[in-house]
Short mmCIF file of C-alpha atoms and ligand atoms in Angstrom, two decimals:
data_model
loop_
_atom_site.label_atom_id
_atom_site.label_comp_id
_atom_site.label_asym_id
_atom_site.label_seq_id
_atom_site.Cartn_x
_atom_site.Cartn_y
_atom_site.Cartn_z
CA UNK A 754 18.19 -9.09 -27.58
CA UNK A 755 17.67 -12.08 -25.11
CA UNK A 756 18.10 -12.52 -21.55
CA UNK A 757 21.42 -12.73 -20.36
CA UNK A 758 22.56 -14.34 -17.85
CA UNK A 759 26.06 -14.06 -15.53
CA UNK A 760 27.54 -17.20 -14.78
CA UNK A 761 26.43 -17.10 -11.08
CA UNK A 762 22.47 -16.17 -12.07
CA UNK A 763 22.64 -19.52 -14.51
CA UNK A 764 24.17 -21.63 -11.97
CA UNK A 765 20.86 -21.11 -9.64
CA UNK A 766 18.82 -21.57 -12.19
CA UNK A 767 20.13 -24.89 -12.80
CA UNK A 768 19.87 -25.74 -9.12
CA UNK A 769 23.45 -25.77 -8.01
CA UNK A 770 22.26 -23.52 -5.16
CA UNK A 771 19.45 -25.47 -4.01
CA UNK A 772 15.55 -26.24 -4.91
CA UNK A 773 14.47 -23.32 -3.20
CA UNK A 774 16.69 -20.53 -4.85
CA UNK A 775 16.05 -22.40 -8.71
CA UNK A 776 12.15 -22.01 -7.70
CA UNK A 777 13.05 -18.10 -7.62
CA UNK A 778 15.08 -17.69 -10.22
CA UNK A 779 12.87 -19.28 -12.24
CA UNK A 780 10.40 -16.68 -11.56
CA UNK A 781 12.47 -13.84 -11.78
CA UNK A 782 14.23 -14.70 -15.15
CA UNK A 783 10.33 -15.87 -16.44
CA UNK A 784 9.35 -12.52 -15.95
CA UNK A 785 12.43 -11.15 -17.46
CA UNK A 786 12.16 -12.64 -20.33
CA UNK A 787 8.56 -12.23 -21.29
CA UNK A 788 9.13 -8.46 -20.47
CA UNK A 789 12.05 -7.93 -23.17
CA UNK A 790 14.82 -7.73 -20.47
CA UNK A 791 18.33 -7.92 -21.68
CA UNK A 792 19.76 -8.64 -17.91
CA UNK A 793 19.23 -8.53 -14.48
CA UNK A 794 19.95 -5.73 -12.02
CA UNK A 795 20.63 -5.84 -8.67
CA UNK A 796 17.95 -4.06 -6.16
CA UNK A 797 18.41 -1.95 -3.19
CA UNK A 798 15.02 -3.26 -1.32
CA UNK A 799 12.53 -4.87 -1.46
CA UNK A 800 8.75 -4.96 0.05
CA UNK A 801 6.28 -7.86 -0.01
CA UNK A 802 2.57 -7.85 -0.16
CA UNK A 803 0.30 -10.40 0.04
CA UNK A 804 0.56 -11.31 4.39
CA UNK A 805 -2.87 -11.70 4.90
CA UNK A 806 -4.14 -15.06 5.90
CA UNK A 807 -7.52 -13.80 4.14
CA UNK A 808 -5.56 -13.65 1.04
CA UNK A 809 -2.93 -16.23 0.21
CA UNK A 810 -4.50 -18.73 2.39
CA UNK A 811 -3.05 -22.62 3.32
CA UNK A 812 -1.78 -22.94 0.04
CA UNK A 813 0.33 -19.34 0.71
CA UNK A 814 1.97 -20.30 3.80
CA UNK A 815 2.61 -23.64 3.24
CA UNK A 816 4.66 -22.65 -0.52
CA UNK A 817 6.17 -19.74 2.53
CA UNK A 818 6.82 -22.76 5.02
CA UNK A 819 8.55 -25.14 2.27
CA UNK A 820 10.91 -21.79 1.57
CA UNK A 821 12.25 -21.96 5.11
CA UNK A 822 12.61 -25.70 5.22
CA UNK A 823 14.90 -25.23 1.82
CA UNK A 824 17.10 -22.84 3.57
CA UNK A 825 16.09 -20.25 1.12
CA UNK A 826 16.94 -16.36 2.86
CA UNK A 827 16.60 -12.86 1.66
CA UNK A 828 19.88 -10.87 0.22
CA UNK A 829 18.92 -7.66 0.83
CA UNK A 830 16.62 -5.19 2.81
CA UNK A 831 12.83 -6.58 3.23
CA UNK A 832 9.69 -5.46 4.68
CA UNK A 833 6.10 -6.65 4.34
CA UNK A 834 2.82 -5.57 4.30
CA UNK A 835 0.04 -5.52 7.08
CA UNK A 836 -1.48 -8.54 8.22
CA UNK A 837 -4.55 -9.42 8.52
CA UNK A 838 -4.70 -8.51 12.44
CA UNK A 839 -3.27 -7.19 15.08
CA UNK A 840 -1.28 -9.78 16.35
CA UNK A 841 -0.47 -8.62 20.00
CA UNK A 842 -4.10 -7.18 20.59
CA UNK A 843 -7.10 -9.65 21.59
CA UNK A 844 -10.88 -9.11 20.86
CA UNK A 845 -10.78 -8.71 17.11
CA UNK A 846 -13.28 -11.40 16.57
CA UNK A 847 -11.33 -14.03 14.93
CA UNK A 848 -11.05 -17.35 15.64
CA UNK A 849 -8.05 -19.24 16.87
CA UNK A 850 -7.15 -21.25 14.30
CA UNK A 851 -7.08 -18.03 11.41
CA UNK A 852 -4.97 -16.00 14.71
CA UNK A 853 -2.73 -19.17 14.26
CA UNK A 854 -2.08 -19.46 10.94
CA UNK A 855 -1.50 -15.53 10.60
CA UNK A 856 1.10 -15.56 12.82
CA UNK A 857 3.04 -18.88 11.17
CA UNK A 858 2.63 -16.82 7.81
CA UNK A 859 4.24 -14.13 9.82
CA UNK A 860 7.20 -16.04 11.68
CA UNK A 861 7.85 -17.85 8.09
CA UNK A 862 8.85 -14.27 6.81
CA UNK A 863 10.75 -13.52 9.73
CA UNK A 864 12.98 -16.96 9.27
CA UNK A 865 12.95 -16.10 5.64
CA UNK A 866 15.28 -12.84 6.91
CA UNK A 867 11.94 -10.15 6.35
CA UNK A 868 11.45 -7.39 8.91
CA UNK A 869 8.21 -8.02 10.70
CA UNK A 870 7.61 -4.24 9.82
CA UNK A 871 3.16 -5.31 8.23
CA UNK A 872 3.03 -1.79 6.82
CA UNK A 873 1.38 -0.52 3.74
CA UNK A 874 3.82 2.88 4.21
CA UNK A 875 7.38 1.39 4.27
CA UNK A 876 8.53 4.90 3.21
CA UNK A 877 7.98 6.16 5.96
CA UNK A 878 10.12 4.70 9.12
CA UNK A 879 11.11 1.21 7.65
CA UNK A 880 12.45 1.33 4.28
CA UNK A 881 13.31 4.84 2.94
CA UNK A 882 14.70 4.15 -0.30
CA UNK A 883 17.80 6.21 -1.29
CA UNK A 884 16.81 8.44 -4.31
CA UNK A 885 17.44 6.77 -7.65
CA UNK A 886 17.54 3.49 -5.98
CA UNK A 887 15.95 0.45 -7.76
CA UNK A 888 13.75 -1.64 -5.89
CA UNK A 889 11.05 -4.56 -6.11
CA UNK A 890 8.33 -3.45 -4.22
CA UNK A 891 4.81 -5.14 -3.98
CA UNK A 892 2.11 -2.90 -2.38
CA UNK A 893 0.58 -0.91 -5.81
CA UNK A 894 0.16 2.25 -3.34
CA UNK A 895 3.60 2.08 -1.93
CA UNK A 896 5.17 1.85 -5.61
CA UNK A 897 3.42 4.46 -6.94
CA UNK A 898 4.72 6.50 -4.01
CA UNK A 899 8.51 5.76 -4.46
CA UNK A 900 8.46 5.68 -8.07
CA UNK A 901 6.40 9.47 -8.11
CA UNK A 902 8.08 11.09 -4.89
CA UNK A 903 11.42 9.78 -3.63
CA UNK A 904 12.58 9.46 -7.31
CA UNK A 905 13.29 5.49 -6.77
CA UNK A 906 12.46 2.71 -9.61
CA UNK A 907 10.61 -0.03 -9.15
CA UNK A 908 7.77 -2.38 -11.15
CA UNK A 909 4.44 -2.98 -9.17
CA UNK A 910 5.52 -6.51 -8.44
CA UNK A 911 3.45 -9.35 -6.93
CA UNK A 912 4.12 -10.35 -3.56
CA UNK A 913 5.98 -13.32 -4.94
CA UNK A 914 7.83 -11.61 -7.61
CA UNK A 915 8.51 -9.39 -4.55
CA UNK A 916 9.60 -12.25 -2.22
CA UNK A 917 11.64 -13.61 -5.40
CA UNK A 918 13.47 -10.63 -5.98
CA UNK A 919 14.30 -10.01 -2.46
CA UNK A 920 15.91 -13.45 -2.39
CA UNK A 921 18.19 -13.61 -5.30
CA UNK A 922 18.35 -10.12 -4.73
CA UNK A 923 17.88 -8.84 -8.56
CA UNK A 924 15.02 -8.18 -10.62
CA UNK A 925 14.71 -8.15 -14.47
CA UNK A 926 15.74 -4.64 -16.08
CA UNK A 927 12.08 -3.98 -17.52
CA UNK A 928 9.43 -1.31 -17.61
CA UNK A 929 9.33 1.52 -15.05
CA UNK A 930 13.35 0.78 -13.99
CA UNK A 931 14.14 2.05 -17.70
CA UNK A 932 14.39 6.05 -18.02
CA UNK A 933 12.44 5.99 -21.05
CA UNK A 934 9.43 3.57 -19.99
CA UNK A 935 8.80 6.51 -17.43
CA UNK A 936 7.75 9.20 -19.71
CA UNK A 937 3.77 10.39 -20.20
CA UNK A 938 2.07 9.05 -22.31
CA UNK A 939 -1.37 11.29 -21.49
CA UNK A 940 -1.81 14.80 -19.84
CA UNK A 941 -4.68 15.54 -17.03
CA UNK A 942 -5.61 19.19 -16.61
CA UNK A 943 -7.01 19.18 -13.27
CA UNK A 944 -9.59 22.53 -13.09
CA UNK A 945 -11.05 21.74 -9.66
CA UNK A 946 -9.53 23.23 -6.38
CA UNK A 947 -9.16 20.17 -4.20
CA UNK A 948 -8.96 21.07 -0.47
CA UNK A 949 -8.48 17.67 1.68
CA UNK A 950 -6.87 14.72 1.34
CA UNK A 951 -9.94 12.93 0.50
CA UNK A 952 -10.28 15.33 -2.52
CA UNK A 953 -6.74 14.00 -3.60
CA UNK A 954 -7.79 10.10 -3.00
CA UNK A 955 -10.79 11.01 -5.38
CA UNK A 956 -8.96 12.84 -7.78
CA UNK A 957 -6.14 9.87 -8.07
CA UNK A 958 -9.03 7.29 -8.43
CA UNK A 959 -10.65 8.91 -10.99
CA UNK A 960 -7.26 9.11 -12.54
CA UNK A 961 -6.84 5.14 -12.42
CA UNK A 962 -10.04 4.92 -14.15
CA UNK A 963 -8.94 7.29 -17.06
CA UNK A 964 -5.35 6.54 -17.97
CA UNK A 965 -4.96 2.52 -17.76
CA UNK A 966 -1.39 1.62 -17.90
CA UNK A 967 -0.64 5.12 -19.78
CA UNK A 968 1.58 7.41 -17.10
CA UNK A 969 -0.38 10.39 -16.87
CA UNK A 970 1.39 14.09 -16.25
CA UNK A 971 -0.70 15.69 -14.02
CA UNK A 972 -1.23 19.81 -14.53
CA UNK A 973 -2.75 22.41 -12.30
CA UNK A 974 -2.87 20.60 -9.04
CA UNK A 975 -0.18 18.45 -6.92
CA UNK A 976 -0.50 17.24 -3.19
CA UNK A 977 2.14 18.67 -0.91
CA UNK A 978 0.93 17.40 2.57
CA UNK A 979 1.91 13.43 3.41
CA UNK A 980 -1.96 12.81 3.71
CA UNK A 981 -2.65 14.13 0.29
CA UNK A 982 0.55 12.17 -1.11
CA UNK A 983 -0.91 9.12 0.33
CA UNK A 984 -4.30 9.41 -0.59
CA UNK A 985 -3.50 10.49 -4.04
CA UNK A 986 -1.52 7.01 -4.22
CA UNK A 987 -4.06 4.54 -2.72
CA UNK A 988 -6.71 5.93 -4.98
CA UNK A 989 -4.70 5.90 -8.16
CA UNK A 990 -3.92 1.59 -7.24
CA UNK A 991 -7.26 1.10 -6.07
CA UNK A 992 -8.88 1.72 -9.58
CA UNK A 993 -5.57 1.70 -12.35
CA UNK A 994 -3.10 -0.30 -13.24
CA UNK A 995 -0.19 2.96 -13.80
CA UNK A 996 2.80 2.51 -11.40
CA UNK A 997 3.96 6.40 -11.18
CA UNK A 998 2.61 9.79 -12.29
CA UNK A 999 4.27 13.14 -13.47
CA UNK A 1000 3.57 16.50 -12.27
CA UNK A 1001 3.86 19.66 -14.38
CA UNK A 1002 3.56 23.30 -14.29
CA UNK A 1003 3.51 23.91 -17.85
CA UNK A 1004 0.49 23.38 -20.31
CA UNK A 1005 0.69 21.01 -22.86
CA UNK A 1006 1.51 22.29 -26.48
CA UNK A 1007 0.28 21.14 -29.78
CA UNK A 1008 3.63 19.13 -30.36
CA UNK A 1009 3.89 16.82 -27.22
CA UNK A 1010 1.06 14.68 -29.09
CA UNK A 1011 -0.24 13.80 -26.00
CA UNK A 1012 -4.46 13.70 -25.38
CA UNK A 1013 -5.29 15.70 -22.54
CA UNK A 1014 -8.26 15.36 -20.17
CA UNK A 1015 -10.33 17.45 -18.37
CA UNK A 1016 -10.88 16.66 -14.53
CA UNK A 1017 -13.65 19.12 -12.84
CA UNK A 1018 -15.61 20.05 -9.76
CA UNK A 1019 -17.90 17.27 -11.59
CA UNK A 1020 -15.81 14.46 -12.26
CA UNK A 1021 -14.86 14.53 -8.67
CA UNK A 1022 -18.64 14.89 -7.38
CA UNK A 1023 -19.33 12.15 -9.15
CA UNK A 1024 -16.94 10.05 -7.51
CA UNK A 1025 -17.69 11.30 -4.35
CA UNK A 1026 -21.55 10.31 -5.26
CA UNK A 1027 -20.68 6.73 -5.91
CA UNK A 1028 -20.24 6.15 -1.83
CA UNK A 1029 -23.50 8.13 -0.74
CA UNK A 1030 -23.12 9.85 2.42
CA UNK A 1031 -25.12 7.99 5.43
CA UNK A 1032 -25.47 7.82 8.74
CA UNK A 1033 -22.11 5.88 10.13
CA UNK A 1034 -21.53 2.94 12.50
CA UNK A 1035 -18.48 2.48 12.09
CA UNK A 1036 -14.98 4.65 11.05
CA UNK A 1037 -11.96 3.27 9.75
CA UNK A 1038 -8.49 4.88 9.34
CA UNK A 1039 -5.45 4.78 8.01
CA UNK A 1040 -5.22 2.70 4.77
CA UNK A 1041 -2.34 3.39 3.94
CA UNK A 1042 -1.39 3.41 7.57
CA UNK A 1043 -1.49 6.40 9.26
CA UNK A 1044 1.62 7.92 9.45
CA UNK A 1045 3.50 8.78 13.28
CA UNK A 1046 2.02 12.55 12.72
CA UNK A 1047 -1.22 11.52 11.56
CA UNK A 1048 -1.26 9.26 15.09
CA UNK A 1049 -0.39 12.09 16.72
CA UNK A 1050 -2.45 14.95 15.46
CA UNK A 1051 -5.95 12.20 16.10
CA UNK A 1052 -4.70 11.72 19.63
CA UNK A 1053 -4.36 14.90 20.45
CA UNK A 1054 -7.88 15.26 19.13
CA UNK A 1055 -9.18 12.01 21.43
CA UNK A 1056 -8.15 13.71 23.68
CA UNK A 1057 -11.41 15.65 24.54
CA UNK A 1058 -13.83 13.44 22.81
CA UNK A 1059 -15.09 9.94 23.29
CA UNK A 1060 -16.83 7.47 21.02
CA UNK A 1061 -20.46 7.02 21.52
CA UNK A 1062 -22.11 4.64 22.67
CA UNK A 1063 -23.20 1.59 19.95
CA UNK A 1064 -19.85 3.32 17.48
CA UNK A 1065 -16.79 2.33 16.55
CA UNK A 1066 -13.27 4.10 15.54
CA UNK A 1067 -10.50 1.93 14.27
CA UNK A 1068 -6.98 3.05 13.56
CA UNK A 1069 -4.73 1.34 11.66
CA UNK A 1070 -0.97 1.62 11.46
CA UNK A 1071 2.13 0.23 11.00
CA UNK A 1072 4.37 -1.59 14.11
CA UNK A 1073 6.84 1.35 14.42
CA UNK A 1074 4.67 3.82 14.51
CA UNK A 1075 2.80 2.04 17.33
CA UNK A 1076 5.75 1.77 18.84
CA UNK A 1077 6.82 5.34 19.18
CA UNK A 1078 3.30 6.10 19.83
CA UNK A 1079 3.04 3.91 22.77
CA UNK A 1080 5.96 5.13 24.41
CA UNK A 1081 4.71 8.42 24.17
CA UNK A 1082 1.56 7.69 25.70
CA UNK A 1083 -0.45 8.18 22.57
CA UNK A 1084 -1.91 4.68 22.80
CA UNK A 1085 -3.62 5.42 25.67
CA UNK A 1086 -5.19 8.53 25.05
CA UNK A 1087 -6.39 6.99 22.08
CA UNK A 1088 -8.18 4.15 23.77
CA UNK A 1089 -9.25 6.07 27.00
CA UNK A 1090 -11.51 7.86 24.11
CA UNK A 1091 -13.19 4.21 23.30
CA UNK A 1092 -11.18 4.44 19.78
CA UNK A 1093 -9.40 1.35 18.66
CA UNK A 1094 -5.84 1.51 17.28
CA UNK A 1095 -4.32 -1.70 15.79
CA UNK A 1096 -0.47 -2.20 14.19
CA UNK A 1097 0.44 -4.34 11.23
CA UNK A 1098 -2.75 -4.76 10.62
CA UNK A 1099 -5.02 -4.02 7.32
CA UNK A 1100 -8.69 -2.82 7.91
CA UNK A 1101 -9.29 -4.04 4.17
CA UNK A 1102 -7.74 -7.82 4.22
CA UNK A 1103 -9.37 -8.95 7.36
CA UNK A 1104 -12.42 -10.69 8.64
CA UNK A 1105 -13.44 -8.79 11.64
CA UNK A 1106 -17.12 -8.81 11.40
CA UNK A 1107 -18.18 -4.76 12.58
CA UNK A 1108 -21.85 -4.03 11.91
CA UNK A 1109 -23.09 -1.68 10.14
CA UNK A 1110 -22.63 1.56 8.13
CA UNK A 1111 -18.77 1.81 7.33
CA UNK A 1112 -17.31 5.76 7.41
CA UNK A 1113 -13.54 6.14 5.82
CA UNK A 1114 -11.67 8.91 4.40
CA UNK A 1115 -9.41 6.42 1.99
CA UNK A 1116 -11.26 5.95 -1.00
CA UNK A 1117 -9.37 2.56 -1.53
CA UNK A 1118 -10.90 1.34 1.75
CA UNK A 1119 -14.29 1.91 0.38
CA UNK A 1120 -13.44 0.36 -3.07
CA UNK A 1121 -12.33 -2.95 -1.38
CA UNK A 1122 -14.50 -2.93 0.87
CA UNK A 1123 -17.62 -2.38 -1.29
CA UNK A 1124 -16.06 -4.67 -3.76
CA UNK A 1125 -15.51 -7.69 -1.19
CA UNK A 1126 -18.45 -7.24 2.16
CA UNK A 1127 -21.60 -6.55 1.95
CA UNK A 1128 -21.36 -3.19 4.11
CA UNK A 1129 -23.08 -0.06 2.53
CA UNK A 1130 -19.85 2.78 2.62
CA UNK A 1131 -19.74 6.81 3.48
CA UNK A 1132 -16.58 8.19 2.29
CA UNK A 1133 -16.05 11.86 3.96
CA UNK A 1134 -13.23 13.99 5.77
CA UNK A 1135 -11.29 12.68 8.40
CA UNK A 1136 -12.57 15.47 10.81
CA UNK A 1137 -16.20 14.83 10.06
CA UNK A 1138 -16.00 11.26 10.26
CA UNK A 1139 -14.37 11.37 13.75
CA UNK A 1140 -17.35 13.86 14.79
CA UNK A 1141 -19.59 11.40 13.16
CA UNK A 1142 -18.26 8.81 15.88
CA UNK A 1143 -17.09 10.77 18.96
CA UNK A 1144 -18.81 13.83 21.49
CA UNK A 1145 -17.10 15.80 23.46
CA UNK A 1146 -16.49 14.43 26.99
FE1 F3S B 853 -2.59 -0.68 3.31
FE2 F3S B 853 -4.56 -2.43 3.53
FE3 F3S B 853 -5.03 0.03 2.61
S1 F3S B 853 -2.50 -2.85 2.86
S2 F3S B 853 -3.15 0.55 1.53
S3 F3S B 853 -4.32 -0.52 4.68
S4 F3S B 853 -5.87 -1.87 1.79
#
C-alpha cells in the first residue's frame, strides 16, 4: 500500500506552509516511502545528532542557519547531542574561529526551539521517554538504549531525519516502530562471565560485528548496572548497524529457526587484544556521558588522588549533569585533583590535540578514535585507568 497522506501533511509538502517546512517534509515522506510506510505517526521526542562543528561543517550550519531565517521551529520535545567543546570552558586548544562557528551551530538549534541539552545520554535527565512512546532519535547509542530498556520505539535516524521529524513532528511508520519488525532474528549464547562495564562494551561490540542489521536475543548474560547498560549500547553502535536487542532466560529450541552463536572468554579476549594495553598519557571518560552518579562516585575518588605530572584525565558529560555537579561542589574537587571535566562536549568529535597514549574504558571511544587520529589506544577499567593517571596526594 502507498504512502498516505492527511490533508494537512500534503499541504506542507506542497509548500503552503513555507520553504522551510516543504524542505522537511520532503525528507520525512522520502524516507517513508522508500521504507514501505503506509502513513505517518506522530512522535513524542525527538533527539538530534550531528552538533559537532568537526562533523557537519560550513555547509551544516549554514543549511541550520537558512532553517531559522525560514521561520522553520520544532513541534515537539528536542534535545541534541554533544558538541564538539565545551563551550563555557577556555584552554581546549581550539582556535577562535572553529569556538565561533560551534557556538552559531549551537544558538541555530536553540532558535530552531532545541534544548541546548549536547548530551549523548538524553535518557537520563533531559528526555526520559514515557514507555511505549515513539520517538525519532539520532545518536545510534541512545536508540539502542530506549528501544532495548525503556520499552520506547524509535528508528536510528540521521541527525537530519532527526531535526526533520522533530519539526513536522511525525515520522514515517517503518521498521523498529512496527511490533513485528522488533522480533530476533538470531540468538547469542553468551558463556563468558563478564564482570565490568568494559566487559559489557566488548561484549556489545563484538555483537555489532556478528549480527548486522539482524536483532539479536541475547542469552545467559544481561547488564543491570547504568554503566554496563551504557557500555553495552555504545559498543553495539560503534561496530553494527542493529537498533535494539532482546534479552532471554530461556534457551533456544529446535523450532525458533533461529542460528545461535557462541560468545566466550575468547571472543571477548580477542577484542580486548585489538587495543593492546600500554603505558597511558592520557584518559578519557564518559562516552556516553557519564551519568550524575558516575560524576559523583569519580569525585569522590579525586578526592584523595591527583593527576601526575606530564598526564591527563578528561571527563565528559552532559550540561545538566554539570550543573547539579557544580552546585554540589563536585566540579571542584574534580579539578583541585588536576582532572578535567567538560559538559556538552564529545571527547570523540573534537579536535583538541592531547599527546600521546590515549587510556578509555568506552570501547566506542577507542573505535573512533583509532579509526579517525593517529593516537595508539589502551582500553581498560575505569579504576585502573584513573590509577594509571592519578597518585595519591
Ligand atoms: Fe557520546 Fe561522543 Fe561517545 S556523542 S557516545 S561521547 S562518541
Amino acid at each position: 500500500m502507498l504512502l498516505q497522506l492527511t490533508k494537512d501533511e500534503e499541504k506542507i509538502l506542497d509548500g503552503e506552509k513555507g520553504e522551510g517546512l516543504r524542505k522537511m517534509m520532503k525528507l520525512i515522506v522520502g524516507l517513508a516511502t522508500i521504507s514501505g510506510a503506509e502513513k505517518l505517526i506522530r512522535i513524542e521526542s525527538a533527539h538530534i545528532s550531528g552538533i559537532s562543528y568537526q562533523n557537519i561543517g560550513d555547509e551544516g550550519l549554514s543549511f541550520l542557519e537558512w532553517l531559522v531565517e525560514e521561520g522553520v521551529h520544532v513541534s515537539v520535545p528536542t534535545t541534541i547531542n554533544p558538541a564538539a567543546i565545551d563551550l563555557y570552558q577556555q584552554g581546549q586548544d581550539v582556535d577562535d574561529e572553529f569556538y565561533k562557528k560551534q557556538e552559531r551551530i549551537v544558538n541555530a538549534y536553540i532558535k530552531l526551539g532545541a534544548k541546548p541539552t549536547l548530551s549523548c545520554t538524553p535518557y537520563f535527565l533531559d528526555n526520559v521517554p514515557s514507555p511505549g512512546a515513539h520517538l525519532a532519535w539520532a545518536e545510534s547509542s541512545a536508540v539502542i538504549y530506549a528501544n532495548t530498556f525503556l520499552n520506547a520505539y524509535t528508528n536510528k535516524e540521521s541527525g537530519l531525519s532527526a531535526l526533520a521529524a522533530a519539526v513536522i513532528g511525525k515520522t514515517g511508520y517503518y521498521g523498529l516502530h512496527i511490533d513485528e519488525n522488533r522480533k530476533p532474528k538470531i540468538a547469542i549464547k553468551v558463556v563468558t562471565v563478564l564482570s565490568s562495564s568494559l566487559d559489557f562494551g566488548i561484549l556489545g561490540y563484538r555483537i555489532g560485528e556478528l549480527v548486522g542489521d539482524k536483532i539479536p536475543v541475547i542469552i545467559g548474560s544481561f547488564p543491570k548496572t547504568i554503566p554496563e547498560r551504557k557500555q553495552f549500547v555504545a559498543g553495539l553502535s560503534a561496530s553494527g548497524t542493529v537498533g535494539m536487542v532482546r534479552f532471554s532466560n530461556n534457551l533456544i529450541s529446535s523450532k525458533d529457526r533461529i542460528d545461535v552463536i557462541e560468545i566466550n572468554d575468547k571472543e571477548i579476549s580477542d577484542v580486548r587484544s585489538r587495543f593492546a594495553s600500554l603505558d597511558i598519557d592520557v584518559v578519557y571518560l564518559g562516552c556516553p556521558h557519564l551519568s550524575l552518579a558516575e560524576v559523583r562516585e569519580l569525585a569522590m575518588l579525586l578526592q584523595k588522588r591527583k593527576v601526575k605530572s606530564g598526564k591527563s584525565l578528561l571527563l565528559y558529560t552532559s550540561i545538566s549533569a554539570y550543573k547539579i555537579a557544580n552546585e554540589e561542589g563536585l566540579v571542584r574537587i574534580i579539578e583541585n585533583s588536576g582532572a578535567r571535566i567538560f559538559a556538552g562536549a564529545c571527547p570523540v568529535f573534537n579536535p583538541s590535540k592531547y599527546k600521546g597514549i590515549i587510556g578509555t574504558d568506552a570501547i566506542k571511544t577507542a573505535h573512533y578514535l583509532k579509526a579517525t587520529k593517529s593516537s595508539q589506544i589502551t582500553i581498560s577499567n575505569t579504576m585502573l585507568l584513573i590509577e594509571s593517571v592519578t597518585e595519591m596526594k
